[in-house]
């Protein structure tokens, strides 16, 4: 009809979200750098400091780009920015003899959450029955994209080395736990839920499987 302003289709993914996810996924490459970094097992204080420093610098870059990546009405932006690296460092502190756990946590936080968002927005149609803000495509993509990369990171870092199948079991368990936590409709920050679930998943899977096959001590 005359006088009607034509509607403009809104993009499914806003430009700011693309930049946000790029920054979010970048730390997922750190575990493969840790493999190249000579360090003791348990991880020595110098290596822990280096990892913490790098995490801090990446967090600073993310916060400095707040005007581009912060979502409208996002009240927990700083919690999101800080909890990500904090949980990676926490896993190193809790399990100093298992830096591979931190590698899995970093990869899942980076690629699990990022792939879930992108796949859910672009391809997701069927919503989760317990959370209409999430889709089945996003939840499944979380596991499919993060688990193989996490398994590779675990396998490369584990000392002594374990069969890749065992590394895959630990990584897959962590990815499934994290994906389930991410799908919940609760007020707790996504990074906190995903990170804590990843730590629990990978450590529980290790002690239930890999730990039985390694020599004592």
PDB file of N, CA, C and O in Angstrom, residues 146-183:
ATOM      1  N   UNK A 146      33.848 -28.547  19.333  1.00  0.00           N
ATOM      2  CA  UNK A 146      34.846 -28.387  20.395  1.00  0.00           C
ATOM      3  C   UNK A 146      35.530 -29.690  20.792  1.00  0.00           C
ATOM      4  O   UNK A 146      36.724 -29.693  21.117  1.00  0.00           O
ATOM      5  N   UNK A 147      34.810 -30.793  20.775  1.00  0.00           N
ATOM      6  CA  UNK A 147      35.373 -32.053  21.273  1.00  0.00           C
ATOM      7  C   UNK A 147      36.615 -32.522  20.506  1.00  0.00           C
ATOM      8  O   UNK A 147      37.617 -32.886  21.133  1.00  0.00           O
ATOM      9  N   UNK A 148      36.611 -32.533  19.167  1.00  0.00           N
ATOM     10  CA  UNK A 148      37.818 -33.000  18.460  1.00  0.00           C
ATOM     11  C   UNK A 148      39.035 -32.121  18.716  1.00  0.00           C
ATOM     12  O   UNK A 148      40.157 -32.632  18.859  1.00  0.00           O
ATOM     13  N   UNK A 149      38.841 -30.798  18.758  1.00  0.00           N
ATOM     14  CA  UNK A 149      39.967 -29.883  19.001  1.00  0.00           C
ATOM     15  C   UNK A 149      40.473 -30.057  20.427  1.00  0.00           C
ATOM     16  O   UNK A 149      41.683 -30.064  20.685  1.00  0.00           O
ATOM     17  N   UNK A 150      39.540 -30.209  21.371  1.00  0.00           N
ATOM     18  CA  UNK A 150      39.926 -30.419  22.765  1.00  0.00           C
ATOM     19  C   UNK A 150      40.674 -31.734  22.931  1.00  0.00           C
ATOM     20  O   UNK A 150      41.630 -31.834  23.712  1.00  0.00           O
ATOM     21  N   UNK A 151      40.251 -32.765  22.196  1.00  0.00           N
ATOM     22  CA  UNK A 151      40.929 -34.060  22.267  1.00  0.00           C
ATOM     23  C   UNK A 151      42.365 -33.944  21.771  1.00  0.00           C
ATOM     24  O   UNK A 151      43.294 -34.515  22.364  1.00  0.00           O
ATOM     25  N   UNK A 152      42.563 -33.197  20.680  1.00  0.00           N
ATOM     26  CA  UNK A 152      43.912 -33.003  20.146  1.00  0.00           C
ATOM     27  C   UNK A 152      44.783 -32.247  21.144  1.00  0.00           C
ATOM     28  O   UNK A 152      45.955 -32.606  21.366  1.00  0.00           O
ATOM     29  N   UNK A 153      44.215 -31.218  21.771  1.00  0.00           N
ATOM     30  CA  UNK A 153      44.964 -30.437  22.756  1.00  0.00           C
ATOM     31  C   UNK A 153      45.337 -31.295  23.962  1.00  0.00           C
ATOM     32  O   UNK A 153      46.456 -31.219  24.473  1.00  0.00           O
ATOM     33  N   UNK A 154      44.393 -32.098  24.417  1.00  0.00           N
ATOM     34  CA  UNK A 154      44.646 -33.004  25.559  1.00  0.00           C
ATOM     35  C   UNK A 154      45.768 -33.969  25.205  1.00  0.00           C
ATOM     36  O   UNK A 154      46.712 -34.166  25.983  1.00  0.00           O
ATOM     37  N   UNK A 155      45.663 -34.608  24.064  1.00  0.00           N
ATOM     38  CA  UNK A 155      46.615 -35.636  23.655  1.00  0.00           C
ATOM     39  C   UNK A 155      48.027 -35.080  23.497  1.00  0.00           C
ATOM     40  O   UNK A 155      49.004 -35.716  23.894  1.00  0.00           O
ATOM     41  N   UNK A 156      48.140 -33.884  22.937  1.00  0.00           N
ATOM     42  CA  UNK A 156      49.453 -33.277  22.730  1.00  0.00           C
ATOM     43  C   UNK A 156      50.110 -32.856  24.044  1.00  0.00           C
ATOM     44  O   UNK A 156      51.332 -32.888  24.179  1.00  0.00           O
ATOM     45  N   UNK A 157      49.301 -32.458  25.025  1.00  0.00           N
ATOM     46  CA  UNK A 157      49.838 -31.929  26.274  1.00  0.00           C
ATOM     47  C   UNK A 157      50.042 -33.001  27.342  1.00  0.00           C
ATOM     48  O   UNK A 157      50.915 -32.860  28.204  1.00  0.00           O
ATOM     49  N   UNK A 158      49.262 -34.067  27.316  1.00  0.00           N
ATOM     50  CA  UNK A 158      49.287 -35.072  28.394  1.00  0.00           C
ATOM     51  C   UNK A 158      50.679 -35.650  28.602  1.00  0.00           C
ATOM     52  O   UNK A 158      51.369 -36.015  27.645  1.00  0.00           O
ATOM     53  N   UNK A 159      51.082 -35.709  29.875  1.00  0.00           N
ATOM     54  CA  UNK A 159      52.373 -36.278  30.259  1.00  0.00           C
ATOM     55  C   UNK A 159      52.183 -37.193  31.470  1.00  0.00           C
ATOM     56  O   UNK A 159      51.779 -36.694  32.525  1.00  0.00           O
ATOM     57  N   UNK A 160      52.455 -38.498  31.362  1.00  0.00           N
ATOM     58  CA  UNK A 160      52.892 -39.192  30.150  1.00  0.00           C
ATOM     59  C   UNK A 160      51.786 -39.240  29.111  1.00  0.00           C
ATOM     60  O   UNK A 160      50.612 -39.108  29.444  1.00  0.00           O
ATOM     61  N   UNK A 161      52.188 -39.444  27.865  1.00  0.00           N
ATOM     62  CA  UNK A 161      51.212 -39.432  26.784  1.00  0.00           C
ATOM     63  C   UNK A 161      50.256 -40.599  26.912  1.00  0.00           C
ATOM     64  O   UNK A 161      50.622 -41.685  27.377  1.00  0.00           O
ATOM     65  N   UNK A 162      49.030 -40.375  26.501  1.00  0.00           N
ATOM     66  CA  UNK A 162      47.991 -41.410  26.566  1.00  0.00           C
ATOM     67  C   UNK A 162      47.499 -41.694  25.152  1.00  0.00           C
ATOM     68  O   UNK A 162      47.713 -40.898  24.237  1.00  0.00           O
ATOM     69  N   UNK A 163      46.838 -42.819  24.933  1.00  0.00           N
ATOM     70  CA  UNK A 163      46.253 -43.086  23.614  1.00  0.00           C
ATOM     71  C   UNK A 163      45.253 -41.997  23.242  1.00  0.00           C
ATOM     72  O   UNK A 163      44.552 -41.467  24.110  1.00  0.00           O
ATOM     73  N   UNK A 164      45.180 -41.695  21.959  1.00  0.00           N
ATOM     74  CA  UNK A 164      44.277 -40.625  21.533  1.00  0.00           C
ATOM     75  C   UNK A 164      42.830 -40.942  21.883  1.00  0.00           C
ATOM     76  O   UNK A 164      42.047 -40.035  22.164  1.00  0.00           O
ATOM     77  N   UNK A 165      42.465 -42.221  21.859  1.00  0.00           N
ATOM     78  CA  UNK A 165      41.086 -42.581  22.193  1.00  0.00           C
ATOM     79  C   UNK A 165      40.734 -42.167  23.614  1.00  0.00           C
ATOM     80  O   UNK A 165      39.603 -41.718  23.878  1.00  0.00           O
ATOM     81  N   UNK A 166      41.678 -42.308  24.543  1.00  0.00           N
ATOM     82  CA  UNK A 166      41.424 -41.899  25.924  1.00  0.00           C
ATOM     83  C   UNK A 166      41.325 -40.378  26.038  1.00  0.00           C
ATOM     84  O   UNK A 166      40.492 -39.846  26.781  1.00  0.00           O
ATOM     85  N   UNK A 167      42.193 -39.695  25.298  1.00  0.00           N
ATOM     86  CA  UNK A 167      42.110 -38.237  25.276  1.00  0.00           C
ATOM     87  C   UNK A 167      40.754 -37.798  24.722  1.00  0.00           C
ATOM     88  O   UNK A 167      40.145 -36.837  25.209  1.00  0.00           O
ATOM     89  N   UNK A 168      40.275 -38.516  23.714  1.00  0.00           N
ATOM     90  CA  UNK A 168      38.985 -38.182  23.103  1.00  0.00           C
ATOM     91  C   UNK A 168      37.836 -38.399  24.079  1.00  0.00           C
ATOM     92  O   UNK A 168      36.880 -37.614  24.114  1.00  0.00           O
ATOM     93  N   UNK A 169      37.922 -39.472  24.880  1.00  0.00           N
ATOM     94  CA  UNK A 169      36.871 -39.741  25.877  1.00  0.00           C
ATOM     95  C   UNK A 169      36.800 -38.607  26.889  1.00  0.00           C
ATOM     96  O   UNK A 169      35.713 -38.116  27.236  1.00  0.00           O
ATOM     97  N   UNK A 170      37.967 -38.165  27.369  1.00  0.00           N
ATOM     98  CA  UNK A 170      38.005 -37.074  28.348  1.00  0.00           C
ATOM     99  C   UNK A 170      37.469 -35.775  27.744  1.00  0.00           C
ATOM    100  O   UNK A 170      36.697 -35.051  28.381  1.00  0.00           O
ATOM    101  N   UNK A 171      37.889 -35.489  26.517  1.00  0.00           N
ATOM    102  CA  UNK A 171      37.452 -34.253  25.864  1.00  0.00           C
ATOM    103  C   UNK A 171      35.960 -34.291  25.549  1.00  0.00           C
ATOM    104  O   UNK A 171      35.247 -33.291  25.741  1.00  0.00           O
ATOM    105  N   UNK A 172      35.483 -35.425  25.070  1.00  0.00           N
ATOM    106  CA  UNK A 172      34.063 -35.550  24.733  1.00  0.00           C
ATOM    107  C   UNK A 172      33.198 -35.425  25.975  1.00  0.00           C
ATOM    108  O   UNK A 172      32.150 -34.755  25.950  1.00  0.00           O
ATOM    109  N   UNK A 173      33.611 -36.044  27.059  1.00  0.00           N
ATOM    110  CA  UNK A 173      32.858 -35.940  28.311  1.00  0.00           C
ATOM    111  C   UNK A 173      32.762 -34.489  28.763  1.00  0.00           C
ATOM    112  O   UNK A 173      31.687 -34.011  29.154  1.00  0.00           O
ATOM    113  N   UNK A 174      33.899 -33.787  28.695  1.00  0.00           N
ATOM    114  CA  UNK A 174      33.906 -32.381  29.093  1.00  0.00           C
ATOM    115  C   UNK A 174      33.016 -31.554  28.181  1.00  0.00           C
ATOM    116  O   UNK A 174      32.276 -30.669  28.644  1.00  0.00           O
ATOM    117  N   UNK A 175      33.051 -31.824  26.876  1.00  0.00           N
ATOM    118  CA  UNK A 175      32.248 -31.059  25.917  1.00  0.00           C
ATOM    119  C   UNK A 175      30.755 -31.283  26.131  1.00  0.00           C
ATOM    120  O   UNK A 175      29.950 -30.342  26.062  1.00  0.00           O
ATOM    121  N   UNK A 176      30.377 -32.533  26.394  1.00  0.00           N
ATOM    122  CA  UNK A 176      28.955 -32.830  26.633  1.00  0.00           C
ATOM    123  C   UNK A 176      28.477 -32.162  27.913  1.00  0.00           C
ATOM    124  O   UNK A 176      27.385 -31.566  27.951  1.00  0.00           O
ATOM    125  N   UNK A 177      29.271 -32.248  28.969  1.00  0.00           N
ATOM    126  CA  UNK A 177      28.908 -31.596  30.237  1.00  0.00           C
ATOM    127  C   UNK A 177      28.778 -30.088  30.052  1.00  0.00           C
ATOM    128  O   UNK A 177      27.834 -29.459  30.551  1.00  0.00           O
ATOM    129  N   UNK A 178      29.727 -29.500  29.329  1.00  0.00           N
ATOM    130  CA  UNK A 178      29.716 -28.056  29.118  1.00  0.00           C
ATOM    131  C   UNK A 178      28.543 -27.636  28.250  1.00  0.00           C
ATOM    132  O   UNK A 178      27.899 -26.602  28.506  1.00  0.00           O
ATOM    133  N   UNK A 179      28.250 -28.425  27.222  1.00  0.00           N
ATOM    134  CA  UNK A 179      27.114 -28.105  26.353  1.00  0.00           C
ATOM    135  C   UNK A 179      25.802 -28.162  27.124  1.00  0.00           C
ATOM    136  O   UNK A 179      24.915 -27.311  26.943  1.00  0.00           O
ATOM    137  N   UNK A 180      25.671 -29.159  27.988  1.00  0.00           N
ATOM    138  CA  UNK A 180      24.466 -29.263  28.810  1.00  0.00           C
ATOM    139  C   UNK A 180      24.340 -28.063  29.742  1.00  0.00           C
ATOM    140  O   UNK A 180      23.254 -27.494  29.909  1.00  0.00           O
ATOM    141  N   UNK A 181      25.460 -27.662  30.342  1.00  0.00           N
ATOM    142  CA  UNK A 181      25.443 -26.505  31.242  1.00  0.00           C
ATOM    143  C   UNK A 181      25.107 -25.227  30.482  1.00  0.00           C
ATOM    144  O   UNK A 181      24.369 -24.366  30.977  1.00  0.00           O
ATOM    145  N   UNK A 182      25.641 -25.109  29.274  1.00  0.00           N
ATOM    146  CA  UNK A 182      25.393 -23.913  28.468  1.00  0.00           C
ATOM    147  C   UNK A 182      23.938 -23.805  28.030  1.00  0.00           C
ATOM    148  O   UNK A 182      23.415 -22.715  27.817  1.00  0.00           O
ATOM    149  N   UNK A 183      23.274 -24.948  27.909  1.00  0.00           N
ATOM    150  CA  UNK A 183      21.889 -24.959  27.416  1.00  0.00           C
ATOM    151  C   UNK A 183      20.870 -24.583  28.484  1.00  0.00           C
ATOM    152  O   UNK A 183      19.705 -24.336  28.162  1.00  0.00           O
TER     153      UNK A 183
END
